[in-house]
């Protein structure tokens, strides 16, 4: 058994991936500093309220599988599968998304010679064999580590997360002491825009996805259920601070008029202040973010799929454990599924991630409904925080489907969603037959 501190390292490593290094220049600074900070603050608060309900339900069902187990034990097999299936998709998509971000480091250092063997074009983007090879290497290396030993996996997660946090704190601490930084910062828009705030709120479930990862490992760690809530909230708060610091680091080094001139604004900002040494440290930081994201979601995807398989919903072939007590066949399955996505390029992969947001929100909704049901059964009173959680989940859900929403799903995402639903139906009804025969 491992210490409760592993919860924070796992959750923070999953919350802060490549997006914290890319989104400041690609989105956040373009829609205005004040709007971004307000949106992040509201988003973190809303997710924190939902996290409270997660911890409550965990106290009732402290088993591997998290949301899937909660739903299965409360609403039955069909709802349990729906929740687990979409949650698995949400977790699974983050692995190749982080893996393909490795090419950003190549572009940043001008290592174009690694972009070898152009293969084809998708969405006006050339897909290079070299980029695919690097993505696959990161997936298979970290996947192999996950098939070894859970202690080794968490050891790597600590190292990756510490590198990530250390690099961000170093840059922010030094740059925030320079007056020039604030001159650049004040060139950005401080105009209030409700539409821009909603853009950030809409992607908050994805930005803070990872706070629930600690719930998936409750049987692998020693934890105090009365303190679990604190560790979860700390993880969300650290995630909020790191996002905020990365936005400031980018703005400190580049005035608004020059923001659009650079492919990776954060990288340019750090280079202006610290030169090549800073670029090297930043590279370690983003590698830590990428690796902690891949590693963390390997852990959690494995746990969810193992729980689903354990309850006869996926083929029991995957339940075999290796000598390290790891369900290595599930890990191999995750590796192979993740290895498919880099072949479609980052732009296509972003559509899949948009669609995966549905999985996060569905899990949110189920957990809040279950909290409401359990609280009412206990006290015969309506729990206000559960009702608020349901309302927040529905709000996030509507943001993904209403035509005027800034984060409405695009057609490729909807097509991918339909395919995933179809695969789920096939697996579910196949498992139902197997389940009946097994009981006979």
Short mmCIF file of N, CA, C and O in Angstrom, two decimals, residues 153-226:
data_model
loop_
_atom_site.label_atom_id
_atom_site.label_comp_id
_atom_site.label_asym_id
_atom_site.label_seq_id
_atom_site.Cartn_x
_atom_site.Cartn_y
_atom_site.Cartn_z
N UNK A 153 5.33 2.66 -11.18
CA UNK A 153 4.49 3.60 -11.91
C UNK A 153 4.30 4.88 -11.12
O UNK A 153 4.44 5.99 -11.65
N UNK A 154 3.98 4.75 -9.83
CA UNK A 154 3.77 5.95 -9.01
C UNK A 154 5.07 6.68 -8.74
O UNK A 154 5.07 7.91 -8.56
N UNK A 155 6.18 5.96 -8.71
CA UNK A 155 7.48 6.62 -8.58
C UNK A 155 7.76 7.53 -9.76
O UNK A 155 8.18 8.68 -9.59
N UNK A 156 7.49 7.03 -10.97
CA UNK A 156 7.66 7.85 -12.16
C UNK A 156 6.68 9.03 -12.15
O UNK A 156 7.03 10.13 -12.58
N UNK A 157 5.45 8.79 -11.69
CA UNK A 157 4.46 9.87 -11.66
C UNK A 157 4.92 11.01 -10.77
O UNK A 157 4.75 12.19 -11.11
N UNK A 158 5.52 10.69 -9.63
CA UNK A 158 6.05 11.72 -8.73
C UNK A 158 7.15 12.52 -9.42
O UNK A 158 7.17 13.76 -9.37
N UNK A 159 8.07 11.83 -10.07
CA UNK A 159 9.19 12.50 -10.73
C UNK A 159 8.67 13.43 -11.84
O UNK A 159 9.07 14.59 -11.92
N UNK A 160 7.80 12.92 -12.69
CA UNK A 160 7.26 13.72 -13.80
C UNK A 160 6.53 14.96 -13.28
O UNK A 160 6.70 16.06 -13.81
N UNK A 161 5.72 14.77 -12.24
CA UNK A 161 4.92 15.88 -11.71
C UNK A 161 5.80 16.92 -11.04
O UNK A 161 5.56 18.14 -11.16
N UNK A 162 6.82 16.47 -10.31
CA UNK A 162 7.73 17.42 -9.66
C UNK A 162 8.52 18.23 -10.69
O UNK A 162 8.74 19.44 -10.51
N UNK A 163 8.94 17.60 -11.77
CA UNK A 163 9.64 18.32 -12.84
C UNK A 163 8.71 19.37 -13.45
O UNK A 163 9.11 20.53 -13.67
N UNK A 164 7.47 18.97 -13.71
CA UNK A 164 6.48 19.89 -14.27
C UNK A 164 6.28 21.09 -13.35
O UNK A 164 6.40 22.25 -13.79
N UNK A 165 5.97 20.85 -12.08
CA UNK A 165 5.69 21.94 -11.15
C UNK A 165 6.92 22.79 -10.88
O UNK A 165 6.83 24.03 -10.80
N UNK A 166 8.07 22.14 -10.76
CA UNK A 166 9.30 22.88 -10.49
C UNK A 166 9.66 23.86 -11.59
O UNK A 166 10.06 25.01 -11.32
N UNK A 167 9.51 23.45 -12.83
CA UNK A 167 9.85 24.34 -13.95
C UNK A 167 8.91 25.54 -14.00
O UNK A 167 9.35 26.68 -14.21
N UNK A 168 7.62 25.31 -13.76
CA UNK A 168 6.64 26.42 -13.79
C UNK A 168 6.93 27.41 -12.67
O UNK A 168 6.94 28.63 -12.88
N UNK A 169 7.18 26.90 -11.46
CA UNK A 169 7.46 27.78 -10.32
C UNK A 169 8.74 28.58 -10.53
O UNK A 169 8.82 29.77 -10.18
N UNK A 170 9.76 27.96 -11.11
CA UNK A 170 11.02 28.64 -11.37
C UNK A 170 10.81 29.82 -12.33
O UNK A 170 11.24 30.95 -12.04
N UNK A 171 10.16 29.56 -13.45
CA UNK A 171 9.94 30.63 -14.44
C UNK A 171 9.07 31.74 -13.87
O UNK A 171 9.37 32.92 -14.03
N UNK A 172 7.99 31.37 -13.21
CA UNK A 172 7.07 32.38 -12.69
C UNK A 172 7.75 33.23 -11.61
O UNK A 172 7.61 34.46 -11.59
N UNK A 173 8.49 32.59 -10.72
CA UNK A 173 9.15 33.31 -9.64
C UNK A 173 10.13 34.34 -10.14
O UNK A 173 10.16 35.49 -9.67
N UNK A 174 10.96 33.97 -11.10
CA UNK A 174 11.99 34.89 -11.61
C UNK A 174 11.36 35.98 -12.48
O UNK A 174 11.68 37.16 -12.34
N UNK A 175 10.46 35.60 -13.38
CA UNK A 175 9.88 36.58 -14.31
C UNK A 175 8.97 37.58 -13.61
O UNK A 175 8.88 38.75 -14.01
N UNK A 176 8.30 37.15 -12.54
CA UNK A 176 7.38 38.06 -11.84
C UNK A 176 8.12 39.13 -11.04
O UNK A 176 7.52 40.09 -10.57
N UNK A 177 9.44 38.98 -10.88
CA UNK A 177 10.24 39.97 -10.15
C UNK A 177 10.78 41.06 -11.07
O UNK A 177 11.46 41.98 -10.61
N UNK A 178 10.48 40.99 -12.35
CA UNK A 178 11.01 41.93 -13.34
C UNK A 178 9.91 42.91 -13.77
O UNK A 178 8.81 42.49 -14.16
N UNK A 179 10.22 44.20 -13.71
CA UNK A 179 9.25 45.22 -14.08
C UNK A 179 8.80 45.14 -15.52
O UNK A 179 7.65 45.48 -15.86
N UNK A 180 9.68 44.70 -16.42
CA UNK A 180 9.33 44.57 -17.83
C UNK A 180 8.19 43.57 -18.02
O UNK A 180 7.34 43.72 -18.90
N UNK A 181 8.16 42.58 -17.18
CA UNK A 181 7.10 41.57 -17.26
C UNK A 181 5.72 42.21 -17.15
O UNK A 181 4.80 41.88 -17.90
N UNK A 182 5.58 43.15 -16.23
CA UNK A 182 4.28 43.77 -16.01
C UNK A 182 3.94 44.78 -17.10
O UNK A 182 2.77 45.03 -17.38
N UNK A 183 4.96 45.34 -17.72
CA UNK A 183 4.70 46.21 -18.87
C UNK A 183 4.10 45.39 -20.01
O UNK A 183 3.14 45.82 -20.67
N UNK A 184 4.65 44.21 -20.24
CA UNK A 184 4.10 43.32 -21.26
C UNK A 184 2.71 42.82 -20.87
O UNK A 184 1.80 42.73 -21.70
N UNK A 185 2.54 42.51 -19.59
CA UNK A 185 1.26 41.99 -19.10
C UNK A 185 0.13 42.98 -19.34
O UNK A 185 -0.99 42.60 -19.72
N UNK A 186 0.41 44.26 -19.17
CA UNK A 186 -0.63 45.28 -19.29
C UNK A 186 -1.00 45.58 -20.74
O UNK A 186 -1.94 46.35 -20.98
N UNK A 187 -0.31 44.97 -21.69
CA UNK A 187 -0.71 45.16 -23.09
C UNK A 187 -1.88 44.27 -23.48
O UNK A 187 -2.46 44.44 -24.56
N UNK A 188 -2.22 43.33 -22.60
CA UNK A 188 -3.31 42.40 -22.90
C UNK A 188 -4.65 42.97 -22.44
O UNK A 188 -4.72 43.79 -21.53
N UNK A 189 -5.69 42.47 -23.10
CA UNK A 189 -7.03 42.99 -22.86
C UNK A 189 -7.53 42.63 -21.45
O UNK A 189 -7.46 41.48 -21.04
N UNK A 190 -8.03 43.65 -20.77
CA UNK A 190 -8.67 43.45 -19.48
C UNK A 190 -10.17 43.74 -19.59
O UNK A 190 -10.85 43.93 -18.60
N UNK A 191 -10.67 43.79 -20.84
CA UNK A 191 -12.09 44.05 -21.08
C UNK A 191 -12.91 42.82 -20.70
O UNK A 191 -12.56 41.69 -21.04
N UNK A 192 -14.03 43.08 -20.04
CA UNK A 192 -14.91 42.00 -19.60
C UNK A 192 -15.76 41.51 -20.77
O UNK A 192 -16.38 42.30 -21.48
N UNK A 193 -15.79 40.20 -20.98
CA UNK A 193 -16.60 39.60 -22.05
C UNK A 193 -17.22 38.31 -21.54
O UNK A 193 -16.52 37.34 -21.25
N UNK A 194 -18.54 38.30 -21.42
CA UNK A 194 -19.25 37.11 -20.93
C UNK A 194 -19.05 35.93 -21.86
O UNK A 194 -18.88 34.79 -21.42
N UNK A 195 -19.03 36.20 -23.17
CA UNK A 195 -18.84 35.13 -24.16
C UNK A 195 -17.48 34.45 -23.97
O UNK A 195 -17.37 33.22 -23.99
N UNK A 196 -16.44 35.25 -23.75
CA UNK A 196 -15.09 34.70 -23.56
C UNK A 196 -15.00 33.90 -22.27
O UNK A 196 -14.33 32.86 -22.21
N UNK A 197 -15.66 34.39 -21.22
CA UNK A 197 -15.68 33.67 -19.95
C UNK A 197 -16.32 32.30 -20.13
O UNK A 197 -15.83 31.28 -19.61
N UNK A 198 -17.41 32.26 -20.90
CA UNK A 198 -18.11 30.99 -21.13
C UNK A 198 -17.25 30.01 -21.94
O UNK A 198 -17.38 28.80 -21.79
N UNK A 199 -16.39 30.54 -22.79
CA UNK A 199 -15.49 29.65 -23.55
C UNK A 199 -14.61 28.87 -22.58
O UNK A 199 -14.42 27.65 -22.73
N UNK A 200 -14.07 29.56 -21.58
CA UNK A 200 -13.19 28.90 -20.62
C UNK A 200 -13.98 27.96 -19.71
O UNK A 200 -13.56 26.84 -19.43
N UNK A 201 -15.15 28.42 -19.25
CA UNK A 201 -15.98 27.57 -18.39
C UNK A 201 -16.36 26.28 -19.12
O UNK A 201 -16.36 25.20 -18.53
N UNK A 202 -16.66 26.43 -20.42
CA UNK A 202 -17.12 25.28 -21.21
C UNK A 202 -16.08 24.17 -21.28
O UNK A 202 -16.43 22.98 -21.35
N UNK A 203 -14.80 24.54 -21.28
CA UNK A 203 -13.75 23.51 -21.38
C UNK A 203 -13.20 23.12 -20.00
O UNK A 203 -12.26 22.33 -19.92
N UNK A 204 -13.80 23.64 -18.94
CA UNK A 204 -13.32 23.34 -17.59
C UNK A 204 -13.35 21.86 -17.24
O UNK A 204 -12.42 21.35 -16.59
N UNK A 205 -14.40 21.10 -17.64
CA UNK A 205 -14.36 19.66 -17.34
C UNK A 205 -13.12 18.99 -17.93
O UNK A 205 -12.55 18.09 -17.31
N UNK A 206 -12.72 19.43 -19.11
CA UNK A 206 -11.52 18.87 -19.73
C UNK A 206 -10.26 19.42 -19.07
O UNK A 206 -9.31 18.67 -18.81
N UNK A 207 -10.24 20.71 -18.75
CA UNK A 207 -9.07 21.32 -18.13
C UNK A 207 -8.74 20.67 -16.78
O UNK A 207 -7.57 20.46 -16.44
N UNK A 208 -9.79 20.36 -16.01
CA UNK A 208 -9.58 19.84 -14.66
C UNK A 208 -9.86 18.33 -14.57
O UNK A 208 -9.93 17.79 -13.47
N UNK A 209 -10.02 17.68 -15.74
CA UNK A 209 -10.14 16.24 -15.73
C UNK A 209 -8.86 15.65 -15.14
O UNK A 209 -7.76 15.95 -15.60
N UNK A 210 -9.00 14.87 -14.13
CA UNK A 210 -7.84 14.34 -13.41
C UNK A 210 -8.06 14.39 -11.92
O UNK A 210 -7.47 13.60 -11.17
N UNK A 211 -8.95 15.31 -11.46
CA UNK A 211 -9.21 15.37 -10.02
C UNK A 211 -9.83 14.05 -9.53
O UNK A 211 -9.65 13.67 -8.37
N UNK A 212 -10.54 13.36 -10.42
CA UNK A 212 -11.20 12.11 -10.05
C UNK A 212 -10.29 10.89 -10.18
O UNK A 212 -10.68 9.78 -9.81
N UNK A 213 -9.07 11.10 -10.70
CA UNK A 213 -8.18 9.96 -10.92
C UNK A 213 -7.78 9.29 -9.62
O UNK A 213 -7.56 8.07 -9.56
N UNK A 214 -7.68 10.06 -8.54
CA UNK A 214 -7.34 9.49 -7.25
C UNK A 214 -8.37 8.49 -6.77
O UNK A 214 -8.05 7.54 -6.03
N UNK A 215 -9.63 8.68 -7.18
CA UNK A 215 -10.71 7.78 -6.78
C UNK A 215 -10.50 6.39 -7.37
O UNK A 215 -10.91 5.39 -6.78
N UNK A 216 -9.82 6.33 -8.52
CA UNK A 216 -9.62 5.04 -9.19
C UNK A 216 -8.60 4.15 -8.48
O UNK A 216 -8.54 2.95 -8.76
N UNK A 217 -7.81 4.72 -7.58
CA UNK A 217 -6.71 3.95 -6.98
C UNK A 217 -6.89 3.71 -5.49
O UNK A 217 -5.93 3.42 -4.78
N UNK A 218 -8.12 3.83 -5.01
CA UNK A 218 -8.35 3.76 -3.55
C UNK A 218 -7.90 2.44 -2.94
O UNK A 218 -7.58 2.38 -1.75
N UNK A 219 -7.90 1.37 -3.72
CA UNK A 219 -7.50 0.09 -3.17
C UNK A 219 -5.98 -0.13 -3.22
O UNK A 219 -5.49 -1.15 -2.75
N UNK A 220 -5.26 0.82 -3.80
CA UNK A 220 -3.80 0.70 -3.89
C UNK A 220 -3.08 1.60 -2.88
O UNK A 220 -1.86 1.57 -2.80
N UNK A 221 -3.84 2.42 -2.14
CA UNK A 221 -3.20 3.38 -1.25
C UNK A 221 -3.84 3.34 0.14
O UNK A 221 -4.97 2.89 0.31
N UNK A 222 -3.07 3.81 1.12
CA UNK A 222 -3.62 4.04 2.45
C UNK A 222 -4.20 5.46 2.46
O UNK A 222 -3.49 6.41 2.19
N UNK A 223 -5.47 5.56 2.77
CA UNK A 223 -6.05 6.90 2.77
C UNK A 223 -7.07 7.04 3.88
O UNK A 223 -7.72 6.09 4.30
N UNK A 224 -7.18 8.25 4.37
CA UNK A 224 -8.17 8.60 5.37
C UNK A 224 -9.36 9.22 4.65
O UNK A 224 -9.23 10.27 4.02
N UNK A 225 -10.52 8.56 4.72
CA UNK A 225 -11.67 9.04 3.95
C UNK A 225 -12.11 10.44 4.36
O UNK A 225 -12.72 11.16 3.58
N UNK A 226 -11.77 10.86 5.58
CA UNK A 226 -12.11 12.20 6.02
C UNK A 226 -11.19 13.26 5.42
O UNK A 226 -11.54 14.44 5.40
#
